[in-house]
Amino acid sequence: MPRLRRLGAETFEAAKLMLWAHGLGRDARDNPAGWLLCHPQARRALLWPQSLSQAHEADVPTASLRLAAASPPSSEAVMRLWFWERMVARRHWRVALREVPPRAVLLPVWLGYVGRRAKAGGRHRLVVLSGLSGEPLPVLKSAVLWELGQLADARENDASA
Amino acid sequence: MSEFTWLDSVVLVVYILLVALIGARFGRSQASTQDYFLGGRRIPSWAIGLSVMATQASAITFIGAPGWGFDGGLERLVTFINVPLAMAVLIVLLVPVFHRAGIYSIYELLERRFGPATRSVSAGLFLIARGLATGVVLYAPALVLSVVTGWSVNLTIVVMAVLAVSYTVLGGISAVIWTDVIQMFVLWLGALVSMGLMVASLPGGWSDVFAFGASHGMFNTLDLSLDPSVTYSLWAGLFGGIFLHIAYFGTDQSQIQRVLTSPDVPQGQRSLLIGGYLLVPQMLLFLFIGVMLATYYDQHGLTAPENLNELFPRYVVSAFPSGLAGLVMAGVFAAAMSSLDSALNSLSAVSVRDFYTRYVKPEASEAHYLKASRWATVFWGLYATVFAFFAGNLGPVIEAVNRIGSWFYGALLGTFLLAILSRRTNARGALSGLLLGMFAVWGVESLGDISWLYNNLVGVMVSLGVGYLVSLTAPAPSAAQLSDVVIEETAPDMQAMLSTRAGNARPVTAEARVTRRRCLGLVAWFCVLLAGLVLLQVWANA
């Protein structure tokens, strides 16, 4: 909450965003050493060094908002996302992306809404924070925006039906 | 008249050894280029902020600014009056994009956005401009020490270069920042002691200084002339100077690299606040020393040296008691080291990240790149040394550095602004804007008679205009190329959706928005500084 305030959010809600986890490298037990969390609408991927189960144990209130409308990203898109991550950190350059089907993960996030002056011609802004660490996750913003747009479209369709 | 005694030498040598030891200590724990260039992204914001301050208060400022103050009083303060506003722009616009991109060299961002050619040209220009400026940074303190020690200037340059290169090679950016923190205090101590001694040597003390300054128009800082050829008019300082400082602090790797060492974006932003608030008072301090020197020279019937850069060191040698001269010389050393080390580390970062790892040896171990980075530091030390031998012919030192930068940095800033603010700009436009922006600055400087402070403004405007228009002749960039800089939430449908969701979401309890408050604070500080200068000028002319 303090971080949401610091980032200027006036209102907020909890949500869970569905991402697809692709294994990276292998540890001593031949399990993936890390995970690349992808979304077809995200500009960048998230690198996840821990066990995937931690993503489900977050201290986020039961999120009524479930953002899970997207289908898994194509393999080309995943390769591109992984390429960008390796560009950013050269130590990852030799790590291989495992050729196994991805796992769907629900990542808890806090959505903060900024825009006190929106009525006076200003803009609304969305802030996405990790529900696990509280860190801002700007790389997931476009994914969240797309999911929210899908949700709004679905509600409109339901109302018109 | 005092001379540089053994006690002075002891003070100076102890200081140099202390800095070298601290630098060496940081070298032991470095295992990768991330440690060497970004300090493992673990450096706190206050240390980064003080380091930025120390670099700005380089030996050139320490020596050159008193010469400015002696010659023109506080008139050149308008060059720096815009720094709080420039820092606010950096905090809002550039730092979040650079930090979130996870880059070592800011020119990496240009490759992601515009392709490899723009990155290579920008990085190459930085190497040329900063390399030349580093030579000047080396020359200025060497000049001072040659006055004090009686050595030849060239020998002094070599001695200083060896010292600076060796501890930068050992310690990387961590040593640069932490030694800067120490040097910042030594530097200020040297300046304040100088002021105290000078005031004590005047019969009337402070009142003599203010009376002399007021009677000679030295407190007239605000020239409202609209003539663009007036170098230090308020408008040149505001409209030209703000682009100069955004470009310097935002697109010069030697400055912005330190912000990238912070653990996260808010800490990176916070580090710039220190400079935003203190850089103008710091420049005022050094200019005021010049006014005090003018008073001192007038009262003692002394003749100023032909080269005003020698003014302050000559005064130190002739007037300071034994031991204190060593302390002030340690301050000069501190200033020189704090500028040299950061320049050498950033030159090495750009050489290795933007050229060596891409064109020479793309697939090598981290240990190899770390070794290459250290050798690159040595190379740039040699380059700066050779250039420093010729720096004496470049005119007043401090202006020479700013002139070299102003040929390049305006166009570079325009290219970064296009990368961040324009979705339509593509590689063809960016490169055209960059090259024509520089050409325009060169043309204006060669043919026109306008203040050099406007150079960056010309560079930015031409780069933005040409970059955008030429981009229209080629397809728009793909979504992937825009991924690091564009936020899609500004689209009308997204705004409508966000408005609905924000209206239904739970409120966050009220608290001031920190980033906005910080920027408003800097704007308020700028207004306070401007009002202070107006009051000073009104009082001096009353």
XYZ file of C-alpha atoms in Angstrom:
703
model
C 0.000 0.000 0.000
C 2.722 2.571 0.828
C 4.362 1.784 -2.481
C 1.087 2.290 -4.333
C 0.771 5.634 -2.590
C 4.327 6.590 -3.463
C 3.631 5.815 -7.093
C 0.677 8.153 -7.015
C -2.219 5.673 -7.081
C -5.521 6.918 -5.686
C -7.476 3.681 -6.021
C -6.410 0.063 -6.274
C -7.584 -3.503 -6.626
C -6.062 -6.955 -6.391
C -5.920 -9.207 -9.426
C -4.404 -12.402 -10.711
C -2.784 -12.396 -14.114
C -2.361 -15.598 -16.058
C 1.119 -16.023 -17.485
C 2.816 -18.908 -19.216
C 5.958 -20.262 -17.607
C 8.689 -21.658 -19.849
C 11.513 -23.587 -18.184
C 15.050 -22.229 -18.387
C 18.214 -24.296 -18.038
C 18.345 -27.226 -15.634
C 19.429 -27.710 -12.033
C 21.105 -30.726 -10.421
C 17.802 -32.674 -10.404
C 17.139 -31.861 -14.046
C 14.373 -29.448 -13.090
C 14.278 -26.004 -14.686
C 16.719 -23.650 -12.977
C 14.371 -20.724 -13.582
C 11.264 -19.698 -15.457
C 10.432 -17.229 -18.150
C 6.927 -15.871 -17.508
C 5.360 -14.741 -20.775
C 2.146 -13.172 -21.939
C 1.302 -12.668 -25.608
C 0.594 -8.963 -25.020
C 3.575 -8.218 -22.768
C 6.485 -6.372 -24.319
C 8.981 -8.156 -22.137
C 8.954 -11.344 -20.081
C 9.537 -11.800 -16.361
C 12.434 -13.908 -15.161
C 11.356 -16.087 -12.229
C 14.241 -17.707 -10.343
C 12.150 -19.370 -7.598
C 9.823 -22.325 -7.491
C 6.576 -21.662 -9.350
C 4.530 -22.695 -6.314
C 5.474 -19.426 -4.604
C 3.383 -17.581 -7.116
C 0.286 -19.179 -5.558
C 1.200 -18.397 -1.934
C 1.090 -14.640 -2.084
C -0.338 -12.505 0.655
C -2.925 -10.922 -1.599
C -6.590 -10.911 -0.630
C -8.760 -13.226 -2.662
C -8.630 -11.475 -5.975
C -12.014 -11.171 -7.573
C -10.364 -9.964 -10.728
C -8.963 -12.793 -12.779
C -7.106 -11.728 -15.900
C -6.842 -14.863 -17.959
C -8.306 -14.220 -21.388
C -5.174 -14.616 -23.480
C -4.006 -17.782 -25.148
C -0.391 -18.902 -24.805
C 2.127 -16.864 -26.808
C 3.528 -18.427 -29.961
C 6.910 -20.085 -29.785
C 8.356 -17.324 -32.001
C 7.087 -14.696 -29.562
C 8.586 -16.586 -26.627
C 11.912 -16.873 -28.426
C 11.858 -13.135 -29.085
C 11.060 -12.345 -25.451
C 13.881 -14.616 -24.323
C 16.231 -12.921 -26.774
C 15.483 -9.526 -25.222
C 16.162 -10.844 -21.733
C 19.484 -12.247 -22.862
C 20.318 -8.918 -24.462
C 19.717 -7.208 -21.143
C 21.797 -9.609 -19.049
C 24.623 -11.281 -20.878
C 25.084 -13.824 -18.118
C 21.890 -15.448 -19.417
C 23.247 -15.720 -22.914
C 24.166 -19.386 -22.662
C 21.028 -20.458 -20.791
C 18.721 -22.517 -22.994
C 14.957 -22.324 -23.165
C 13.548 -25.820 -22.550
C 11.450 -27.332 -25.286
C 8.565 -28.500 -23.122
C 4.965 -27.236 -23.070
C 4.544 -24.127 -20.924
C 2.726 -24.153 -17.573
C -0.033 -21.662 -16.833
C 0.611 -19.613 -13.687
C -1.624 -17.104 -11.942
C 0.578 -14.280 -10.744
C -0.955 -12.062 -8.046
C -0.671 -8.360 -8.804
C -1.854 -5.075 -7.353
C -3.386 -2.660 -9.832
C -3.122 1.002 -8.864
C -5.056 3.696 -10.694
C -3.612 7.195 -11.029
C -5.518 10.096 -12.517
C -6.785 12.705 -10.120
C -6.760 15.296 -12.887
C -8.304 13.061 -15.543
C -11.569 14.966 -15.406
C -9.703 18.185 -16.169
C -8.253 16.782 -19.375
C -5.418 14.795 -17.824
C -4.830 11.088 -18.279
C -5.474 8.002 -16.251
C -2.498 5.819 -15.587
C -2.200 2.239 -14.469
C 0.433 1.031 -12.015
C 1.118 -2.709 -11.810
C 2.856 -4.031 -8.692
C 3.870 -7.581 -7.936
C 1.631 -9.156 -5.314
C 4.670 -11.091 -4.096
C 7.413 -8.514 -3.728
C 5.574 -5.220 -4.176
C 7.976 -4.259 -6.966
C 6.550 -2.289 -9.899
C 6.141 -4.513 -12.950
C 6.017 -2.118 -15.905
C 6.805 -4.970 -18.300
C 3.404 -6.491 -17.573
C 1.478 -3.278 -18.002
C 0.524 -3.811 -21.630
C -0.633 -7.356 -20.777
C -2.787 -6.104 -17.914
C -4.230 -3.338 -20.070
C -5.106 -5.825 -22.783
C -6.744 -8.190 -20.275
C -8.707 -5.324 -18.728
C -9.843 -4.308 -22.209
C -10.983 -7.876 -22.892
C -12.872 -7.874 -19.623
C -14.611 -4.592 -20.474
C -15.541 -5.907 -23.950
C -16.958 -9.103 -22.456
C -19.101 -7.145 -20.004
C -20.393 -4.935 -22.800
C -21.305 -8.000 -24.839
C -23.079 -9.559 -21.844
C -25.023 -6.355 -21.230
C -26.090 -6.040 -24.872
C -27.104 -9.717 -24.958
C 55.276 34.320 0.803
C 54.786 30.667 1.760
C 56.018 27.805 -0.365
C 54.752 24.278 -0.793
C 56.389 22.802 2.312
C 57.056 19.232 3.416
C 53.927 19.398 5.574
C 51.849 20.300 2.525
C 53.395 17.398 0.658
C 52.580 15.009 3.515
C 48.913 16.114 3.543
C 48.705 15.666 -0.198
C 50.448 12.281 -0.293
C 48.381 10.898 2.597
C 45.230 11.902 0.801
C 46.313 10.334 -2.498
C 47.250 7.080 -0.763
C 43.910 7.012 1.038
C 41.976 7.356 -2.206
C 44.122 4.724 -3.940
C 43.606 2.278 -1.065
C 39.852 2.752 -1.104
C 39.796 2.232 -4.863
C 41.854 -0.945 -4.596
C 39.594 -2.305 -1.866
C 36.557 -2.262 -4.188
C 38.454 -4.086 -6.918
C 38.772 -7.277 -4.881
C 35.090 -8.188 -4.926
C 34.470 -7.644 -8.628
C 33.701 -10.680 -10.745
C 31.680 -9.331 -13.664
C 31.161 -6.300 -15.835
C 27.953 -5.611 -13.911
C 30.080 -5.156 -10.796
C 32.647 -3.080 -12.660
C 30.243 -0.769 -14.513
C 27.097 -0.820 -12.339
C 28.425 -1.690 -8.882
C 26.095 -4.698 -8.858
C 23.190 -2.190 -8.791
C 23.539 -1.911 -5.020
C 24.724 1.667 -4.487
C 22.477 3.913 -2.354
C 20.975 7.068 -3.801
C 22.712 9.527 -1.462
C 26.156 8.226 -2.474
C 25.261 8.484 -6.167
C 23.983 12.025 -5.644
C 27.178 13.151 -3.912
C 29.227 11.499 -6.631
C 27.345 13.451 -9.314
C 28.044 16.612 -7.305
C 31.735 15.824 -6.957
C 32.136 15.198 -10.663
C 30.425 18.468 -11.489
C 32.717 20.268 -9.051
C 35.643 18.982 -11.052
C 39.053 20.530 -10.983
C 37.911 22.585 -13.953
C 35.192 24.167 -11.828
C 37.503 24.421 -8.835
C 40.096 26.276 -10.870
C 38.123 27.775 -13.733
C 35.105 29.146 -11.853
C 37.144 31.461 -9.570
C 38.689 32.800 -12.794
C 35.181 33.405 -14.133
C 34.161 35.114 -10.906
C 37.292 37.286 -10.969
C 36.635 38.303 -14.557
C 32.847 38.661 -14.727
C 31.516 38.346 -11.193
C 28.451 36.152 -10.846
C 27.171 36.764 -14.394
C 27.874 33.202 -15.493
C 25.692 31.755 -12.778
C 22.815 31.948 -15.277
C 24.432 29.040 -17.093
C 23.593 26.872 -14.079
C 20.368 28.451 -12.842
C 18.375 25.952 -14.922
C 19.860 22.858 -13.259
C 16.865 22.242 -10.911
C 14.513 22.271 -13.903
C 16.814 20.025 -15.915
C 16.912 17.536 -13.040
C 13.106 17.543 -12.824
C 12.906 16.649 -16.532
C 15.427 13.851 -16.042
C 13.538 12.472 -13.052
C 10.232 12.375 -14.904
C 11.320 11.461 -18.414
C 14.655 9.744 -18.793
C 15.576 7.945 -15.561
C 12.533 5.582 -15.480
C 13.067 4.513 -19.091
C 16.831 4.012 -18.749
C 16.615 2.145 -15.455
C 13.760 -0.163 -16.410
C 15.483 -1.089 -19.668
C 18.185 -2.809 -17.568
C 21.041 -1.465 -19.687
C 24.727 -0.785 -18.936
C 25.281 1.814 -21.630
C 22.373 4.135 -22.435
C 23.185 3.782 -26.129
C 21.957 0.182 -25.910
C 18.452 1.630 -25.723
C 18.946 3.289 -29.110
C 19.727 -0.074 -30.694
C 16.578 -1.642 -29.300
C 14.554 1.283 -30.549
C 16.312 2.285 -33.784
C 18.769 -0.470 -34.659
C 22.538 -0.954 -34.463
C 23.630 1.983 -36.644
C 22.099 4.644 -34.364
C 23.632 3.001 -31.326
C 27.085 2.775 -32.884
C 27.063 6.378 -34.130
C 25.836 7.727 -30.764
C 28.297 5.677 -28.772
C 31.107 6.680 -31.127
C 30.248 10.347 -30.744
C 30.242 9.979 -26.996
C 33.692 8.391 -27.080
C 35.073 11.269 -29.145
C 33.448 14.066 -27.122
C 34.075 12.633 -23.665
C 37.560 11.473 -24.617
C 38.506 15.011 -25.631
C 36.853 16.514 -22.563
C 38.715 14.071 -20.321
C 41.957 15.413 -21.736
C 40.906 18.902 -20.678
C 39.864 17.603 -17.254
C 43.368 16.174 -16.864
C 45.082 19.302 -18.079
C 43.461 21.777 -15.668
C 44.635 20.293 -12.354
C 48.030 19.476 -13.857
C 48.381 23.152 -14.609
C 47.679 23.968 -10.979
C 50.143 21.452 -9.637
C 52.827 22.642 -12.018
C 52.388 26.159 -10.629
C 52.715 24.808 -7.088
C 55.507 22.274 -7.565
C 57.500 23.887 -10.327
C 57.343 20.696 -12.440
C 56.621 20.908 -16.144
C 52.934 20.678 -17.031
C 53.475 17.573 -19.192
C 55.241 15.700 -16.416
C 52.430 16.622 -14.027
C 49.856 15.352 -16.551
C 51.612 11.996 -16.770
C 51.839 11.629 -12.979
C 48.155 12.448 -12.516
C 47.033 10.146 -15.317
C 48.928 7.188 -13.880
C 47.353 7.756 -10.485
C 43.787 8.167 -11.804
C 43.960 5.251 -14.215
C 45.432 2.844 -11.691
C 42.740 3.248 -9.083
C 39.906 3.375 -11.622
C 41.191 0.155 -13.191
C 41.220 -1.495 -9.794
C 37.936 -0.293 -8.402
C 35.444 0.285 -11.229
C 32.301 2.359 -10.689
C 32.020 1.407 -6.987
C 35.406 2.965 -6.308
C 34.459 5.941 -8.455
C 31.317 6.643 -6.433
C 32.618 5.946 -2.932
C 35.850 7.881 -3.422
C 33.758 10.718 -4.862
C 31.761 10.817 -1.628
C 34.996 11.412 0.320
C 36.328 13.810 -2.267
C 33.142 15.834 -2.220
C 33.826 16.780 1.394
C 37.526 17.459 0.837
C 36.640 19.658 -2.096
C 34.137 21.731 -0.168
C 36.471 21.929 2.810
C 39.232 23.276 0.553
C 36.881 25.906 -0.890
C 35.502 26.987 2.478
C 38.959 27.218 4.065
C 40.072 29.370 1.142
C 37.140 31.698 1.676
C 37.813 31.954 5.391
C 41.477 32.794 4.900
C 40.734 35.336 2.228
C 38.161 37.120 4.371
C 40.590 37.132 7.289
C 43.220 38.820 5.105
C 40.908 41.724 4.213
C 40.746 44.602 6.706
C 36.994 45.000 6.353
C 36.231 41.295 5.957
C 32.960 40.407 4.223
C 31.858 44.048 3.917
C 34.935 44.756 1.735
C 33.976 41.902 -0.589
C 30.345 42.998 -0.915
C 31.293 46.668 -1.350
C 33.890 45.844 -4.019
C 31.543 43.438 -5.817
C 28.634 45.879 -5.790
C 30.747 48.840 -6.984
C 32.186 46.820 -9.887
C 28.861 45.301 -10.999
C 29.992 41.795 -10.040
C 26.604 40.850 -8.598
C 24.703 41.609 -11.791
C 23.705 38.089 -12.635
C 20.574 38.718 -14.686
C 21.081 40.249 -18.118
C 17.639 40.559 -19.698
C 18.983 41.360 -23.167
C 17.056 39.612 -25.943
C 20.088 39.767 -28.239
C 21.002 36.101 -28.944
C 24.664 37.042 -29.310
C 24.854 38.003 -25.613
C 26.536 34.925 -24.204
C 25.296 34.982 -20.616
C 21.840 36.540 -20.891
C 19.089 35.129 -18.691
C 17.325 33.730 -21.780
C 20.447 31.971 -23.003
C 20.821 30.459 -19.524
C 17.187 29.408 -19.329
C 16.366 28.204 -22.839
C 19.832 27.190 -23.970
C 21.261 26.132 -20.622
C 18.393 23.813 -19.704
C 18.983 21.747 -22.857
C 22.710 21.827 -22.158
C 22.174 20.307 -18.724
C 19.459 17.814 -19.685
C 21.790 16.633 -22.428
C 24.829 16.579 -20.137
C 23.210 14.793 -17.213
C 20.880 12.640 -19.318
C 22.770 11.549 -22.432
C 26.369 11.602 -21.248
C 27.191 8.086 -20.118
C 29.684 9.411 -17.558
C 26.809 11.078 -15.694
C 23.816 8.804 -16.191
C 25.795 5.584 -15.618
C 25.855 6.363 -11.922
C 22.072 6.634 -11.805
C 21.912 3.158 -13.350
C 23.856 1.771 -10.370
C 20.909 2.425 -8.035
C 18.820 -0.571 -6.950
C 15.548 0.769 -8.367
C 13.963 3.699 -10.196
C 12.894 5.743 -7.121
C 16.412 5.605 -5.687
C 17.838 6.630 -9.055
C 15.458 9.576 -9.135
C 16.292 10.502 -5.545
C 20.012 10.606 -6.356
C 19.409 13.427 -8.836
C 17.623 15.523 -6.230
C 20.915 16.208 -4.420
C 22.427 17.729 -7.543
C 19.173 19.527 -8.322
C 19.296 21.371 -5.030
C 23.036 21.801 -4.448
C 24.715 22.302 -7.811
C 23.711 25.964 -8.118
C 24.882 26.873 -4.568
C 28.120 25.015 -5.322
C 28.753 27.031 -8.465
C 27.840 30.198 -6.552
C 30.477 29.285 -3.965
C 33.231 28.941 -6.554
C 32.220 32.087 -8.436
C 32.117 33.975 -5.156
C 35.682 32.894 -4.451
C 36.515 34.696 -7.706
C 34.821 37.879 -6.470
C 36.768 37.570 -3.227
C 40.007 37.115 -5.157
C 39.238 40.264 -7.161
C 38.766 42.160 -3.880
C 41.972 40.687 -2.476
C 44.011 41.555 -5.586
C 42.584 45.084 -5.614
C 43.319 45.754 -1.940
C 46.852 44.367 -2.137
C 47.640 46.112 -5.442
C 48.470 42.810 -7.154
C 48.385 42.101 -10.876
C 46.342 39.104 -11.998
C 48.129 36.419 -14.031
C 47.450 36.428 -17.775
C 45.892 32.957 -17.571
C 43.033 33.286 -15.092
C 43.056 29.526 -14.469
C 46.282 30.109 -12.508
C 44.679 32.764 -10.350
C 43.421 30.622 -7.533
C 46.433 28.267 -7.256
C 48.838 31.204 -7.256
C 46.860 32.765 -4.442
C 46.937 29.496 -2.484
C 50.706 29.195 -2.816
C 51.401 32.778 -1.883
C 48.906 33.314 0.945
C 48.198 30.029 2.693
C 50.086 28.863 5.791
C 52.014 25.608 5.704
C 49.743 22.545 5.750
C 46.665 24.364 4.563
C 48.078 24.766 1.062
C 48.480 20.980 1.039
C 44.841 20.618 2.074
C 43.622 22.874 -0.727
C 45.811 21.051 -3.200
C 44.253 17.829 -1.927
C 40.932 19.497 -2.786
C 42.200 20.138 -6.322
C 43.337 16.534 -6.519
C 39.951 15.416 -5.177
C 38.203 17.419 -7.860
C 40.440 16.100 -10.605
C 40.116 12.504 -9.483
C 36.334 12.686 -9.189
C 35.984 13.840 -12.785
C 38.654 11.640 -14.298
C 37.608 8.383 -12.688
C 33.971 8.616 -13.777
C 34.930 9.645 -17.302
C 37.406 6.784 -17.655
C 34.935 4.218 -16.306
C 32.148 5.395 -18.630
C 34.458 5.502 -21.658
C 35.460 1.957 -20.849
C 31.796 0.913 -20.435
C 30.804 2.290 -23.842
C 33.908 0.885 -25.571
C 33.316 -2.609 -24.207
C 29.503 -2.771 -24.221
C 28.819 -0.911 -27.455
C 31.757 -2.046 -29.564
C 33.944 -4.819 -28.168
C 31.164 -7.261 -27.195
C 29.317 -6.635 -30.460
C 32.026 -6.438 -33.100
C 35.250 -7.854 -31.686
C 34.418 -10.740 -29.357
C 30.673 -11.405 -29.029
C 30.955 -14.798 -27.274
C 33.342 -14.557 -24.349
C 33.218 -15.142 -20.607
C 32.427 -12.476 -18.039
C 36.008 -12.753 -16.770
C 37.253 -11.909 -20.243
C 34.967 -8.881 -20.539
C 36.025 -7.677 -17.094
C 39.662 -7.888 -18.179
C 38.839 -6.105 -21.439
C 37.048 -3.360 -19.462
C 40.145 -2.757 -17.356
C 42.368 -2.578 -20.433
C 39.886 -0.159 -22.022
C 40.267 2.073 -18.966
C 44.031 2.060 -19.459
C 43.617 2.891 -23.155
C 41.367 5.882 -22.419
C 43.795 7.067 -19.770
C 46.526 7.144 -22.416
C 44.241 8.864 -24.928
C 43.304 11.565 -22.406
C 46.963 12.044 -21.516
C 47.982 12.673 -25.122
C 45.076 15.084 -25.656
C 45.871 16.880 -22.396
C 49.269 17.819 -23.821
C 47.442 20.015 -26.362
C 44.629 21.281 -24.136
C 46.515 24.432 -23.234
C 45.745 25.864 -26.661
C 41.974 25.485 -26.313
C 41.369 28.797 -24.558
C 39.668 29.158 -21.201
C 39.471 25.586 -20.028
C 35.975 25.424 -18.620
C 34.391 26.848 -21.759
C 36.395 24.534 -23.947
C 34.861 21.479 -22.282
C 31.342 22.807 -22.632
C 31.940 23.740 -26.270
C 33.175 20.281 -27.176
C 30.098 18.746 -25.575
C 27.657 21.183 -27.111
C 28.555 20.116 -30.655
C 27.262 16.609 -29.926
C 24.981 16.416 -26.933
C 22.047 18.466 -28.244
C 21.540 16.186 -31.232
C 22.000 13.142 -29.002
C 19.325 14.418 -26.624
C 16.980 14.960 -29.577
C 17.502 11.341 -30.623
C 16.721 10.048 -27.131
C 13.600 12.222 -26.960
C 12.446 10.804 -30.290
C 13.086 7.288 -28.985
C 10.978 7.881 -25.898
C 8.275 10.301 -27.011
C 7.582 9.471 -30.657
C 6.083 6.183 -31.821
C 6.394 7.129 -35.475
C 10.133 7.775 -35.538
C 12.173 4.994 -37.104
C 15.852 4.225 -37.637
C 16.179 6.285 -40.807
C 14.707 9.371 -39.147
C 16.695 9.005 -35.934
C 20.026 8.721 -37.707
C 19.248 11.607 -40.077
C 18.146 13.781 -37.147
C 21.273 12.942 -35.179
C 23.669 13.794 -37.994
C 21.834 16.890 -39.237
C 21.385 18.113 -35.655
C 25.139 18.093 -35.194
C 25.693 19.682 -38.574
C 23.234 22.454 -37.670
C 25.103 23.208 -34.429
C 28.373 23.366 -36.308
C 26.778 25.640 -38.935
C 25.231 27.993 -36.400
C 28.476 28.233 -34.495
C 30.521 28.836 -37.638
C 28.240 31.251 -39.485
C 26.031 32.901 -36.876
C 26.848 35.075 -33.939
C 24.782 33.563 -31.158
C 25.631 32.500 -27.630
C 27.144 29.010 -27.451
C 24.589 28.227 -24.753
C 21.981 27.939 -27.542
C 23.964 25.188 -29.301
C 22.157 22.362 -27.542
C 18.774 23.966 -28.162
C 19.568 24.138 -31.898
C 20.808 20.538 -31.860
C 17.673 19.253 -30.085
C 15.231 21.145 -32.294
C 16.868 20.182 -35.600
C 17.283 16.599 -34.465
C 13.611 16.366 -33.404
C 12.241 18.061 -36.523
C 14.424 16.295 -39.078
C 14.132 12.975 -37.239
C 10.367 13.034 -37.278
C 9.952 14.284 -40.849
C 12.459 11.851 -42.361
C 10.744 9.026 -40.454
C 7.611 9.658 -42.504
C 9.474 8.427 -45.599
C 9.871 4.914 -44.162
C 7.514 2.463 -42.390
C 6.711 2.991 -38.717
C 8.666 0.879 -36.214
C 7.241 -2.447 -35.049
C 5.620 -2.960 -31.674
C 8.679 -4.897 -30.521
C 10.922 -1.909 -31.191
C 8.637 0.323 -29.151
C 8.443 -2.052 -26.217
C 10.889 -0.232 -23.969
C 9.534 3.260 -24.326
C 5.865 3.318 -25.221
C 2.983 3.070 -22.784
C -0.246 2.225 -24.543
C -2.567 3.424 -21.834
C -2.855 6.843 -23.482
C -5.151 5.409 -26.200
C -8.727 6.745 -25.830
C -10.325 3.309 -25.346
C -7.795 2.435 -22.646
C -8.410 5.764 -20.938
C -12.168 5.122 -20.890
C -11.649 1.638 -19.488
C -9.176 2.850 -16.836
C -11.570 5.618 -15.854
C -14.326 3.081 -15.205
C -12.104 0.723 -13.260
C -10.512 3.529 -11.223
C -13.970 4.779 -10.296
C -14.988 1.381 -8.922
C -11.708 0.476 -7.187
C -10.933 0.984 -3.484
C -9.312 4.295 -2.573
C -5.697 4.483 -1.453
C -5.458 6.765 1.559
C -4.327 10.242 0.654
C -0.615 10.965 0.543
C 1.447 13.345 -1.519
C 2.772 11.907 -4.736
C 6.467 11.683 -4.146
C 7.840 12.016 -7.653
C 5.536 14.917 -8.447
C 6.390 16.549 -5.141
C 10.089 16.143 -5.818
C 9.799 17.811 -9.191
C 7.638 20.601 -7.818
C 10.276 21.075 -5.121
C 12.957 21.520 -7.776
C 10.802 24.038 -9.657
C 10.222 25.941 -6.398
C 13.968 25.842 -5.706
C 14.619 27.287 -9.153
C 12.174 30.147 -8.372
C 13.873 30.771 -5.022
C 17.300 30.909 -6.686
C 16.058 33.261 -9.373
C 14.402 35.522 -6.783
C 17.640 35.516 -4.760
C 19.644 36.642 -7.765
C 17.139 39.401 -8.515
C 17.352 40.645 -4.926
C 21.155 40.537 -4.987
C 21.262 42.494 -8.220
C 18.754 45.082 -6.963
C 20.723 45.484 -3.726
C 24.057 45.786 -5.558
C 22.714 48.505 -7.862
C 20.816 50.416 -5.200
